[in-house]
Tab-separated table of C-alpha atoms and ligand atoms in Angstrom:
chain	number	residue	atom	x	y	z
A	1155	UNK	CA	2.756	26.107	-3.790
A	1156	UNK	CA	2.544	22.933	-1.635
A	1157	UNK	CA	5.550	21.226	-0.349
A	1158	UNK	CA	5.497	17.491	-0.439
A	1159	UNK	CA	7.558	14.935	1.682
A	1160	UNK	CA	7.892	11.434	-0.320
A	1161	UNK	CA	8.743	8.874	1.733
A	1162	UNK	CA	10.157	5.757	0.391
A	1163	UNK	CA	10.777	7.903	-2.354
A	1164	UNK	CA	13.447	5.292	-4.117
A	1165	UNK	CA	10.669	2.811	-4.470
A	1166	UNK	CA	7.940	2.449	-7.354
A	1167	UNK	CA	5.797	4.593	-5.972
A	1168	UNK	CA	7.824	6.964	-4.829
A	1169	UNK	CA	10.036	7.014	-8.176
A	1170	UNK	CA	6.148	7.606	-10.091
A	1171	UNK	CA	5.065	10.138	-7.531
A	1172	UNK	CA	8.385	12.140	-8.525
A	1173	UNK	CA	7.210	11.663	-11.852
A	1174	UNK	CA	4.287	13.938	-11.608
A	1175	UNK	CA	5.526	16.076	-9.541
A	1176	UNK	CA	7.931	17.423	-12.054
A	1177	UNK	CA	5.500	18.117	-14.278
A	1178	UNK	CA	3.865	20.374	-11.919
A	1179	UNK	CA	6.800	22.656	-10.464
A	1180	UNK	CA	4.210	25.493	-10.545
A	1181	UNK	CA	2.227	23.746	-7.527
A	1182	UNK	CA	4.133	21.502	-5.752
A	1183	UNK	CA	7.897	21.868	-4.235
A	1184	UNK	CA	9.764	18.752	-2.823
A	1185	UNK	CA	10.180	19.014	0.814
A	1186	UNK	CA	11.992	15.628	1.974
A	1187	UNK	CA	13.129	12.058	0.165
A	1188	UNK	CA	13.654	9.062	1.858
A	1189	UNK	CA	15.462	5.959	1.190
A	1190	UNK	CA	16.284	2.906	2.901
A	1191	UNK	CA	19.531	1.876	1.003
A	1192	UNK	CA	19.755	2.791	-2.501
A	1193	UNK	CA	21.540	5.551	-2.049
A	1194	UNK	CA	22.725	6.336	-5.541
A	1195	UNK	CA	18.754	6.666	-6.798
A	1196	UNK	CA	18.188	8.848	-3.476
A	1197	UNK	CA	21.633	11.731	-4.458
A	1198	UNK	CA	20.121	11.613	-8.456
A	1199	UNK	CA	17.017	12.853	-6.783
A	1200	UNK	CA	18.752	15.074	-5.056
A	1201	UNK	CA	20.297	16.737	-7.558
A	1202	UNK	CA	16.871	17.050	-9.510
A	1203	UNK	CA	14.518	18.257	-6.718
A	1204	UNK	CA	16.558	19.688	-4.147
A	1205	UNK	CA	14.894	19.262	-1.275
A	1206	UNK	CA	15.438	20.439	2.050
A	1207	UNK	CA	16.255	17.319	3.713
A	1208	UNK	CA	17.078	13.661	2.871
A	1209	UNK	CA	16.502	11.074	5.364
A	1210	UNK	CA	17.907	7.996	5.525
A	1211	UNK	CA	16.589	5.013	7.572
A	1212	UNK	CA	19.946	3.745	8.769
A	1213	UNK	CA	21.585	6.760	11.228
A	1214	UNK	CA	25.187	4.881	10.230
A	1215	UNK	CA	24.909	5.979	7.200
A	1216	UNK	CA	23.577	9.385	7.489
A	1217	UNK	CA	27.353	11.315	8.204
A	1218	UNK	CA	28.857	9.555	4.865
A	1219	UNK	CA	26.098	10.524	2.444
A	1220	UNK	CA	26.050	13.663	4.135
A	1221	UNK	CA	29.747	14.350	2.924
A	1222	UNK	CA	28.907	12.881	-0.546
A	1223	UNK	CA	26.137	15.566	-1.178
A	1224	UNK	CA	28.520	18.705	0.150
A	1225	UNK	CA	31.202	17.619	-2.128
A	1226	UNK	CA	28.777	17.910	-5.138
A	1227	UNK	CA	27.767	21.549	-3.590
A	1228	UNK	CA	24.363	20.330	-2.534
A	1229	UNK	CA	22.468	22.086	0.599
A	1230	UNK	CA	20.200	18.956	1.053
A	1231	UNK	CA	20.501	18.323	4.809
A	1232	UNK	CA	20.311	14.600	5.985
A	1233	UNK	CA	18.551	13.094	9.009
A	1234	UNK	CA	18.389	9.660	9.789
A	1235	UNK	CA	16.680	6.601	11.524
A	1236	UNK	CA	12.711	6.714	12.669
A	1237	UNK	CA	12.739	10.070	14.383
A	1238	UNK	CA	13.912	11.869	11.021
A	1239	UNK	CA	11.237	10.536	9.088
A	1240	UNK	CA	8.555	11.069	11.315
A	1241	UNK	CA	10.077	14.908	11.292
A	1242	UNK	CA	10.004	15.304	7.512
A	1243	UNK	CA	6.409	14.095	7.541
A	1244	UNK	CA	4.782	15.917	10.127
A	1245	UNK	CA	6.454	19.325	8.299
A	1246	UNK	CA	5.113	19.340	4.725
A	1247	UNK	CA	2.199	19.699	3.606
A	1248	UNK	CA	1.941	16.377	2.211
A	1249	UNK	CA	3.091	13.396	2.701
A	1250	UNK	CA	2.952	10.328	0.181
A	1251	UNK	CA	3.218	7.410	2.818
A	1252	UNK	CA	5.234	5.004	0.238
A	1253	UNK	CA	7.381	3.323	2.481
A	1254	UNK	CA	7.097	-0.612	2.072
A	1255	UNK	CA	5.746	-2.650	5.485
A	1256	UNK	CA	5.386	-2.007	9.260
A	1257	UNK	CA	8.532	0.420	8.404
A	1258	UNK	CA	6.078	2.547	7.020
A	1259	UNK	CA	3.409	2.823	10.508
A	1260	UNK	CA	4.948	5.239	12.709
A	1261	UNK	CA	6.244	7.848	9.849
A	1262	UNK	CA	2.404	7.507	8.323
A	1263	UNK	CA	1.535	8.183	11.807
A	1264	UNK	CA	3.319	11.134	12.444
A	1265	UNK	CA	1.634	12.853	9.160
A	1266	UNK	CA	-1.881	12.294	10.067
A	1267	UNK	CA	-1.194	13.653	13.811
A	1268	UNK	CA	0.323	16.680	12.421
A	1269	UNK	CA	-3.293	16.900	10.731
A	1270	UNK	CA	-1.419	16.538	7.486
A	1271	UNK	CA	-2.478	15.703	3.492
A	1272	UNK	CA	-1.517	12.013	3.776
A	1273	UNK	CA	-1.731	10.117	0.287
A	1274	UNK	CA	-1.808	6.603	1.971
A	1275	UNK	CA	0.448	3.812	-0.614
A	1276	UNK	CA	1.686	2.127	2.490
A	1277	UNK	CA	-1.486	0.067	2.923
A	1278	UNK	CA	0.216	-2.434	5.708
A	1279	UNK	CA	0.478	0.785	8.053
A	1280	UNK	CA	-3.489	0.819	8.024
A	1281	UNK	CA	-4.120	-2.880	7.951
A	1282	UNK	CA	-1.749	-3.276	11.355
A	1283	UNK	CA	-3.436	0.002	13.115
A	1284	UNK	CA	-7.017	0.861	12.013
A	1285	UNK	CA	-8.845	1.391	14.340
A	1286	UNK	CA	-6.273	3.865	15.916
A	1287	UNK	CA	-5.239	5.111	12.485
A	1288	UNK	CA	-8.654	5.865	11.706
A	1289	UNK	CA	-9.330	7.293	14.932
A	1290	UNK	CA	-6.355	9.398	14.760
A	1291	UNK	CA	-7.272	11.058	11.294
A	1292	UNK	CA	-10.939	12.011	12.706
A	1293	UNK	CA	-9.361	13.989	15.746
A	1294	UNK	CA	-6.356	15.712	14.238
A	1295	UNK	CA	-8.164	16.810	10.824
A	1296	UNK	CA	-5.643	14.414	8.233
A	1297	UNK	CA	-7.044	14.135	4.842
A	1298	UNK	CA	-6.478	10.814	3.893
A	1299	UNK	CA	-6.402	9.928	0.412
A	1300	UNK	CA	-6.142	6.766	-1.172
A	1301	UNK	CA	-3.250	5.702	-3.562
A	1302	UNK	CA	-3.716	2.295	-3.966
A	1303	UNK	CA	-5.346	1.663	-7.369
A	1304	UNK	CA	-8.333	0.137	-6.165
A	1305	UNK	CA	-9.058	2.049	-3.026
A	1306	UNK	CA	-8.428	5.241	-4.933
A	1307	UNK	CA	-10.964	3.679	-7.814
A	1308	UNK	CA	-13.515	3.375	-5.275
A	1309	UNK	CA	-13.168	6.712	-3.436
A	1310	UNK	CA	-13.415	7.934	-6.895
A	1311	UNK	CA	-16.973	6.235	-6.873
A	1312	UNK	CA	-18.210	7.294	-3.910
A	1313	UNK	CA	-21.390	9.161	-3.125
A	1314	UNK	CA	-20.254	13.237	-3.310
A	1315	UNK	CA	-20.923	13.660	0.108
A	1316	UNK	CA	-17.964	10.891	1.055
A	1317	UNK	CA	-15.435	12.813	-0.878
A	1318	UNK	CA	-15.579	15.736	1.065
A	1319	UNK	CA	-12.417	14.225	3.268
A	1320	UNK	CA	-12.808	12.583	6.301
A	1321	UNK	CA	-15.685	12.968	9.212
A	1322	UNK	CA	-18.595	12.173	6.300
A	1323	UNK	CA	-19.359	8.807	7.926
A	1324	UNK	CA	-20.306	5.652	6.131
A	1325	UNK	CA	-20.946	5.676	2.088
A	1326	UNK	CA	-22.974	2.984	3.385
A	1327	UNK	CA	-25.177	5.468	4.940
A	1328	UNK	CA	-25.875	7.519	1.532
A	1329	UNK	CA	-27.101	4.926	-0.678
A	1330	UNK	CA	-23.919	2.500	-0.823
A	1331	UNK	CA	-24.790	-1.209	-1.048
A	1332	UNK	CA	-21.488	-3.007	-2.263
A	1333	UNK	CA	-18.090	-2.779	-3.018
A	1334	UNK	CA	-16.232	-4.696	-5.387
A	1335	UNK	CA	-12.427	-4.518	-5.271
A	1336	UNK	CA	-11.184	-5.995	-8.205
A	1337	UNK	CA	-7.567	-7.936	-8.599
A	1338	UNK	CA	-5.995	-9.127	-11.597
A	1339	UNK	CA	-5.246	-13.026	-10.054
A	1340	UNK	CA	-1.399	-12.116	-10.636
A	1341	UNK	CA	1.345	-14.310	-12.556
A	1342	UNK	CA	-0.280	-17.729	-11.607
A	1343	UNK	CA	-4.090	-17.655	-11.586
A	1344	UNK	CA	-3.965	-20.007	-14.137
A	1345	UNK	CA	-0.637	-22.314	-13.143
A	1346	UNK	CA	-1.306	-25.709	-12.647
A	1347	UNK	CA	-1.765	-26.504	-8.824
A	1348	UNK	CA	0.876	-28.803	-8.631
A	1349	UNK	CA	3.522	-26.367	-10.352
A	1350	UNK	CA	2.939	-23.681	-7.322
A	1351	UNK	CA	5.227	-25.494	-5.167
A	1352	UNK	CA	8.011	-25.158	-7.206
A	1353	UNK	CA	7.877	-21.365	-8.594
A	1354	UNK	CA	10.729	-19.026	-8.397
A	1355	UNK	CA	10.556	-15.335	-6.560
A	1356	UNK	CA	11.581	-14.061	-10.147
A	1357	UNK	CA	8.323	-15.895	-11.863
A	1358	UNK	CA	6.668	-14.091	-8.663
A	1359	UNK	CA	7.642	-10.840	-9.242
A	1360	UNK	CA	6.851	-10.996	-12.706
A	1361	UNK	CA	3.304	-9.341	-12.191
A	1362	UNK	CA	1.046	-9.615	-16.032
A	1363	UNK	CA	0.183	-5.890	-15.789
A	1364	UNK	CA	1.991	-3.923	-13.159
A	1365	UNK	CA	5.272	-3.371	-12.442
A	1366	UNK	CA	6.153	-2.706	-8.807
A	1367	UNK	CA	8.462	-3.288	-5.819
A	1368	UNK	CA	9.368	-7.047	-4.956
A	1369	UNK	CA	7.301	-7.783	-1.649
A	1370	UNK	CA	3.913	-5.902	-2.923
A	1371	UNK	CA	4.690	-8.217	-6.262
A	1372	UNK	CA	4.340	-11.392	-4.071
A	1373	UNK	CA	1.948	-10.239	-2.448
A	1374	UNK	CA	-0.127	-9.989	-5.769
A	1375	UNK	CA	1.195	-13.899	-6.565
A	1376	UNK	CA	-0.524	-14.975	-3.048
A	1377	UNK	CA	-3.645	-12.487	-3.293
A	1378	UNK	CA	-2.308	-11.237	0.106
A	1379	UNK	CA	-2.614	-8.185	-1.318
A	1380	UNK	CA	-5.858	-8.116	-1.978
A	1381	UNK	CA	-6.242	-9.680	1.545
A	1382	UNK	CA	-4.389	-6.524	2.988
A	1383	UNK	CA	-6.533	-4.375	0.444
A	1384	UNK	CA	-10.207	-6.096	1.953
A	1385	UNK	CA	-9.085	-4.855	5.360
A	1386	UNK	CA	-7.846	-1.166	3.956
A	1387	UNK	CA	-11.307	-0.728	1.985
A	1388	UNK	CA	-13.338	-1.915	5.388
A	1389	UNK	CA	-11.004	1.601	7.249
A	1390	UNK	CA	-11.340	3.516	4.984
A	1391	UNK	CA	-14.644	3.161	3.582
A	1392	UNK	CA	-16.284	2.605	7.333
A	1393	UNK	CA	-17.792	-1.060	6.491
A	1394	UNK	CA	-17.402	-4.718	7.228
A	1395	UNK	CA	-15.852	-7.309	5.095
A	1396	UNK	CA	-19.066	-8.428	4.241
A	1397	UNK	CA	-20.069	-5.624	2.107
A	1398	UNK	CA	-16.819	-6.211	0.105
A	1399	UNK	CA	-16.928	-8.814	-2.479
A	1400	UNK	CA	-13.161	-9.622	-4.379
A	1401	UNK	CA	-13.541	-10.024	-7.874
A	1402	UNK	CA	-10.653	-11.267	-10.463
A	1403	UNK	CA	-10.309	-9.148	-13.225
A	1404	UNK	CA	-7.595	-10.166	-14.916
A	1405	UNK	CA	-6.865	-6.877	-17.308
A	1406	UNK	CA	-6.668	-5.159	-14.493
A	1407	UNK	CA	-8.547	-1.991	-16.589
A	1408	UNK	CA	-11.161	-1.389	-14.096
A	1409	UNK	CA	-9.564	-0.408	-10.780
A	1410	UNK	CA	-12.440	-1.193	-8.605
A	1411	UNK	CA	-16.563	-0.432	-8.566
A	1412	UNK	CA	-19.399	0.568	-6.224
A	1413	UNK	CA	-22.704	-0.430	-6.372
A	1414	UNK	CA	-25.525	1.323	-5.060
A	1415	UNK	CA	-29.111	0.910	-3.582
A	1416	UNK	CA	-30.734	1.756	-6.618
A	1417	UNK	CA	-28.822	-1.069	-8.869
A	1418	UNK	CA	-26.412	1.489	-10.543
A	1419	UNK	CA	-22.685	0.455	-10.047
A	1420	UNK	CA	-20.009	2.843	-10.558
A	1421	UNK	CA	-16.642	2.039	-12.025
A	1422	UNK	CA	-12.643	3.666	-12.395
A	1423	UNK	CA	-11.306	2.934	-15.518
A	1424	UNK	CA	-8.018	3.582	-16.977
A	1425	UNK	CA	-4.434	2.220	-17.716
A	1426	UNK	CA	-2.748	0.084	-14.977
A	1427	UNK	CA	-0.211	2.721	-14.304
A	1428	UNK	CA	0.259	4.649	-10.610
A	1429	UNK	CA	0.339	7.629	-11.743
A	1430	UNK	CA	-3.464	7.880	-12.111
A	1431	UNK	CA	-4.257	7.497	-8.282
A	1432	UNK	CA	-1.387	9.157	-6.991
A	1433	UNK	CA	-2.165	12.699	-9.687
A	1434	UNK	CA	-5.820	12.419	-8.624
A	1435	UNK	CA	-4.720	12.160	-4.853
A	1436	UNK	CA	-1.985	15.060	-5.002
A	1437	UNK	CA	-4.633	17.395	-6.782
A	1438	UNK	CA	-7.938	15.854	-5.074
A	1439	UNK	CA	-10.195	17.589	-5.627
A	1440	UNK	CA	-8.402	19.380	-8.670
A	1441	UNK	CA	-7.646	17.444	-11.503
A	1442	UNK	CA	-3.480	17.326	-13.413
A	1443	UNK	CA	-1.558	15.804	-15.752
A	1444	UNK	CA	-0.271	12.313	-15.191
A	1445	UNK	CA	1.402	11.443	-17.908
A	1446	UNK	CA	-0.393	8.539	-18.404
A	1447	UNK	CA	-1.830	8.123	-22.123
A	1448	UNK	CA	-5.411	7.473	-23.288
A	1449	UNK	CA	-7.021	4.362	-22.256
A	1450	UNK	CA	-6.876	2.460	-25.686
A	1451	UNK	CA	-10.539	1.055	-24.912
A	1452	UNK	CA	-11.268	-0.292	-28.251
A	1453	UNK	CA	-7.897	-2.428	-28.989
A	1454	UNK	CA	-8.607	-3.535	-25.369
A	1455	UNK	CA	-12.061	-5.053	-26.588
A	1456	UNK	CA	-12.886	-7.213	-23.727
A	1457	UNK	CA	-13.261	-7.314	-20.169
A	1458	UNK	CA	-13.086	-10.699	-18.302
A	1459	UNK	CA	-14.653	-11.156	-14.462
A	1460	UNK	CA	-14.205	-14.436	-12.115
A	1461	UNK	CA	-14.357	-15.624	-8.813
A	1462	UNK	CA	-11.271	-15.790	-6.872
A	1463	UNK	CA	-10.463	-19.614	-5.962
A	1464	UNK	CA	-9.319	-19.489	-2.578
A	1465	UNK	CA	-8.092	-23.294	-2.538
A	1466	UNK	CA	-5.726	-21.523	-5.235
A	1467	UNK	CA	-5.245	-18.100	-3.055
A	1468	UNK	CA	-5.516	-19.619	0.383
A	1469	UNK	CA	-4.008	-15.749	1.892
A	1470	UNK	CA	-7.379	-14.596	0.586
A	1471	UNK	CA	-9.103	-16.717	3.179
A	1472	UNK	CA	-6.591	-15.821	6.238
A	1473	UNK	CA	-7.012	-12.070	5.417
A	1474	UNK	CA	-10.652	-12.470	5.498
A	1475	UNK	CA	-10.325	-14.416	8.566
A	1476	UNK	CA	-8.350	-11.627	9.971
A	1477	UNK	CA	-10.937	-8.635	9.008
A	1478	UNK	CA	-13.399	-10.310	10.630
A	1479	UNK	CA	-11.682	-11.149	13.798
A	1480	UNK	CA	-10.110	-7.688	14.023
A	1481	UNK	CA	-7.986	-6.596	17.056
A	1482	UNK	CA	-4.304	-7.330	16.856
A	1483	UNK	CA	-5.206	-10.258	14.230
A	1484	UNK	CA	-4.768	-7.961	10.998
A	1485	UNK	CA	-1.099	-6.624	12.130
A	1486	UNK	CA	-0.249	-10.533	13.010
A	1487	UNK	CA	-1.115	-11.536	9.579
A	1488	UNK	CA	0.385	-8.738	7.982
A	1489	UNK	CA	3.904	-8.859	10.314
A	1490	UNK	CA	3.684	-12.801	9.298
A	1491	UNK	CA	3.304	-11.986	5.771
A	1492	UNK	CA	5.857	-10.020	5.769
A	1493	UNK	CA	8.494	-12.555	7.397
A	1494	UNK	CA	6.983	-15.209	5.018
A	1495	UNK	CA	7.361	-13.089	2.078
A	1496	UNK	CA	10.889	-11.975	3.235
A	1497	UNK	CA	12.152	-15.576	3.287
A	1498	UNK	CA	10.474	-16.692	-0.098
A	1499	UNK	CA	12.226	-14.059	-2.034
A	1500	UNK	CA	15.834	-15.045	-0.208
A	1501	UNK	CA	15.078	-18.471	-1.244
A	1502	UNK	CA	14.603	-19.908	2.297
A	1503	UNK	CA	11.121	-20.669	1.870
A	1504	UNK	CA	8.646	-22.290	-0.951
A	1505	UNK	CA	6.192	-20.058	-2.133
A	1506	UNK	CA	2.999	-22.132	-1.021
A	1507	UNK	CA	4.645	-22.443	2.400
A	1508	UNK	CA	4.065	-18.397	2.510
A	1509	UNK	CA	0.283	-19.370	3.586
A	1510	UNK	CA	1.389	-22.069	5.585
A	1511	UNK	CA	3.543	-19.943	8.150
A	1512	UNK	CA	0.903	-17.418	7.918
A	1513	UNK	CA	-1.859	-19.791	9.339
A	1514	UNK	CA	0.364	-21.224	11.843
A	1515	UNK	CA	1.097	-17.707	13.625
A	1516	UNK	CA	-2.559	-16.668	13.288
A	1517	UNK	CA	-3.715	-20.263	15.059
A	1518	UNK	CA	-0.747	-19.839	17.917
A	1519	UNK	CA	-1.188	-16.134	18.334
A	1520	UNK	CA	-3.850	-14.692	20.701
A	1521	UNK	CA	-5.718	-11.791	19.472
A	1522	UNK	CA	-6.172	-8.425	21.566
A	1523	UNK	CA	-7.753	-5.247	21.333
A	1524	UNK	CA	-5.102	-2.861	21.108
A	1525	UNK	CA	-5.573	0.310	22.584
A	1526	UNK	CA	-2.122	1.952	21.862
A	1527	UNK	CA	0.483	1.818	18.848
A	1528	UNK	CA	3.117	-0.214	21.887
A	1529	UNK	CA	0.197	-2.666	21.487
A	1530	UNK	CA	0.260	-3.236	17.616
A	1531	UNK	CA	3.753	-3.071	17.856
A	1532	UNK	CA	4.085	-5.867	20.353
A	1533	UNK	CA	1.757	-8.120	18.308
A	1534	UNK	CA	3.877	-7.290	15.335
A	1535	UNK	CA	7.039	-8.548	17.006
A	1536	UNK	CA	5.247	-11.958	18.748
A	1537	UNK	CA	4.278	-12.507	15.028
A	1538	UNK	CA	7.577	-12.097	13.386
A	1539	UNK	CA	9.565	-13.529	16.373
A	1540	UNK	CA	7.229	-17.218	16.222
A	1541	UNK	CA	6.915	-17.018	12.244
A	1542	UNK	CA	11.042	-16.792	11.543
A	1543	UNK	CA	10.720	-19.693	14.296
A	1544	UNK	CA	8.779	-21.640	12.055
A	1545	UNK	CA	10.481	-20.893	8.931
A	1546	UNK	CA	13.711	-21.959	10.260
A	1547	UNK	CA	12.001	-25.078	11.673
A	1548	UNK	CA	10.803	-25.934	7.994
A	1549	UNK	CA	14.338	-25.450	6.955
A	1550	UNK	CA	15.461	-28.473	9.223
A	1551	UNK	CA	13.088	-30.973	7.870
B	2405	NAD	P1	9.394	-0.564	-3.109
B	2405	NAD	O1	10.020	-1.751	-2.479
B	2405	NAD	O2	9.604	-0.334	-4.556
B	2405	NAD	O3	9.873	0.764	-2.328
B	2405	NAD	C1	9.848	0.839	-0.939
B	2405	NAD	C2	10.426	2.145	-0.432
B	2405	NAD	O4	10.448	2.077	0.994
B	2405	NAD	C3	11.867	2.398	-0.868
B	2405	NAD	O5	12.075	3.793	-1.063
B	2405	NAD	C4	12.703	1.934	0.330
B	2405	NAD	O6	13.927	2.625	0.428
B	2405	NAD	C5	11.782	2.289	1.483
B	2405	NAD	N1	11.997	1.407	2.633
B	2405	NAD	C6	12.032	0.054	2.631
B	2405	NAD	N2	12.251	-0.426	3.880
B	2405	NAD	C7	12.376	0.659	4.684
B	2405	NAD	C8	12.633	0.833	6.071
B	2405	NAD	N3	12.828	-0.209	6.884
B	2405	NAD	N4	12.676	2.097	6.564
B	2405	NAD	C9	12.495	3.158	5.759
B	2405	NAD	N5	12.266	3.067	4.428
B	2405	NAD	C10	12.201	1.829	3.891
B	2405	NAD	O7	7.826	-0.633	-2.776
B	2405	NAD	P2	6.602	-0.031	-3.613
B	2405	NAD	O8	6.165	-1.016	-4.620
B	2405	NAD	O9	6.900	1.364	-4.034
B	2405	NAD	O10	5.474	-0.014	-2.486
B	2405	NAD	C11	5.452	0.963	-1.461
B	2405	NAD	C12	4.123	0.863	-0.713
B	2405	NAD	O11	3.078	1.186	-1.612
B	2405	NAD	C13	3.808	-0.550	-0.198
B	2405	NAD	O12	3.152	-0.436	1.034
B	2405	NAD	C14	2.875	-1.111	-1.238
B	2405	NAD	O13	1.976	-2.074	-0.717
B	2405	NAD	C15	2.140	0.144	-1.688
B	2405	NAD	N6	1.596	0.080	-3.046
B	2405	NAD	C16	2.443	-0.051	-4.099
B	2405	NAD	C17	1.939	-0.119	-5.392
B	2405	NAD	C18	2.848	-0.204	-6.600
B	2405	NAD	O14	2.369	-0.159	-7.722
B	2405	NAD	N7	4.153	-0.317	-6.434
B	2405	NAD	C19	0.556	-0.073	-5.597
B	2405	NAD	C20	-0.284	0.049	-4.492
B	2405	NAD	C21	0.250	0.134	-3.211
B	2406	MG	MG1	-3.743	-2.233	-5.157
């Protein structure tokens, strides 16, 4: 029996993680939940899972819910703020790191120093820190396993020798020649140019094939998120952004491939649901029950494959940018992003603007090599601090 923290566990991921979990109450007991305010979905998952504690980002709120779960008879205890989550993760045995943005770094951090199972969702935590997040799983042990789709799709491909957990080196070393992280082009890879300008955060969120939380679902609209996913695949898979081409797939039924020396390339197939990744993850290197259904592959019938256009997707080209700077310039962009994002979705800000601000902070902001967490951090804020400046600029003109 393995106990199993969720963090962020109100959240799409976290809400499909829970999913599979209770299908497997044999091998896996719920240790923590934690939410940031939806506090009703966070006591119904109380009352289903009982788990030990709940912690709640905001210590305000932490007496209050606490009184609401004794006066339903529930033994849950509830932590709060940064310190509680970074508790709850270091103490299961798992932790599924699903809390959305920088939020998610020092919790995520906590697991993999306690030498934890880590299922990594919260791919900005490793885009802002690699090099000490990679670093850090080597020397305390973690297994880190990958949850997003595509990452998880190409771990799935790897040579046998790179799935034995971490301290295997480079795929690139046994036989690896390319990877190619696909993306389905979200809601507007085919809107006309001019239209962009003028498109709502609901058209945004509306993603073709997946259906997940609101700043991950611009982040598909932009292709920052397969910006943020170039620089994940170059951590985790020990390789430059050159070996990495992005390819548009727009049925988003293959999840991502790997090609090797000898010509062979290796795909994950299967329905676009999370479940998939994050059963294959909990399990590795077992296999369970996800509850998704059989890939239908003969009603599906064909496969499409482009280029991505990154006059279209100009985020592509800043997150590239980015990788291949490296330093601090990966947690700028992504703390940027985040503002950017932020401001679209609250109306403040037009959606192609989002690359706009983005480009701005990267061009103003110098880029260091961080050798601490304080260091990320500080880039973080410099970046958030000059992009709302910028933002609220835009707003006056
Ligand atoms: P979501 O917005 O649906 O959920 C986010 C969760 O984080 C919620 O439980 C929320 O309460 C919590 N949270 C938000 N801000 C917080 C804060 N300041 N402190 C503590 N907790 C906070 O997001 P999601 O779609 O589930 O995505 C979660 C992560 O997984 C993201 O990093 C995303 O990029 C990644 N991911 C998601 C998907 C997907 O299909 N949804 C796929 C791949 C990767
Ligand atoms: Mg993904």
């Amino acid at each position: 029996m393995q106990s199993v923290t969720v963090l962020g566990s109100t959240g799409s991921i976290g809400v499909s993680t829970l999913d599979v979990l209770a299908r497997h109450p044999e091998r896996y007991c719920v240790y923590a939940l934690t939410a940031n305010r939806n506090l009703d979905t966070l006591f119904e998952q109380i009352e289903v899972f009982s788990p030990r504690y709940a912690v709640l980002a905001d210590t305000t709120l932490v007496k209050s819910f606490a009184d609401r779960l004794a006066s339903a008879g529930l033994s849950t205890e509830v932590l709060g703020g940064e310190d509680g989550l970074c508790a709850v993760a270091r103490e299961a045995d798992v932790t599924m790191a699903a809390i959305v943005g920088a939020a998610g770094l020092l919790p995520t951090m906590a697991a993999v120093e306690a030498g934890k199972k880590v299922l990594l969702a919260n791919k900005e935590a490793l885009v802002m820190a690699g090099p000490l997040f990679m670093d850090a799983v080597e020397r305390h042990g973690a297994i880190l396993l990958p949850i997003d789709s595509e990452h998880n799709a190409i771990f799935q491909c790897l040579p046998p020798q790179n799935q034995l957990g971490s301290g295997q080196g480079s795929p690139f070393a046994n036989g690896v020649r390319r990877i190619l992280l696909t993306g389905s082009g979200g809601p507007f890879r085919t809107t006309a140019l001019a239209d962009l300008a003028g498109v709502t955060p609901d058209q945004a969120c509306a993603h073709p094939n997946w259906s997940m939380g609101r700043k991950i679902s611009v982040d598909s609209a932009t292709m920052m998120n397969k910006g943020l996913e170039l620089i994940e695949a170059c951590w985790l898979f020990h390789t430059a952004p050159s070996n990495i081409d992005i390819i548009v797939h727009p049925q988003s039924v293959i999840h991502s491939m790997v090609e090797y020396i000898d010509g062979s390339v290796l795909a994950q197939l299967g329905n676009p649901d999370m479940r998939t990744p994050i059963a294959h993850a909990l399990a590795w290197p077992e296999r369970i029950v996800s509850g998704v259904g059989t890939l239908d592959i003969i009603s599906q019938a064909r496969l499409d494959f482009e280029a991505p256009d990154e006059h279209r997707f100009p985020c592509l080209r800043l997150a590239r940018e980015a990788a291949v700077r490296g330093g601090t310039a990966p947690a700028v962009l992504n703390a940027a992003n985040e503002i950017a994002v932020e401001a679209f979705l609250d109306g403040r800000l037009a959606f192609v603007d989002i690359a706009t601000v983005i480009e701005q902070v990267m061009l103003t902001l110098e880029v260091v090599e961080p050798q601490s967490l304080a260091d990320v951090q500080q880039a973080d804020s410099k970046s958030r601090v000059l992009a709302v400046a910028i933002i609220a600029e835009k707003a006056l003109i």
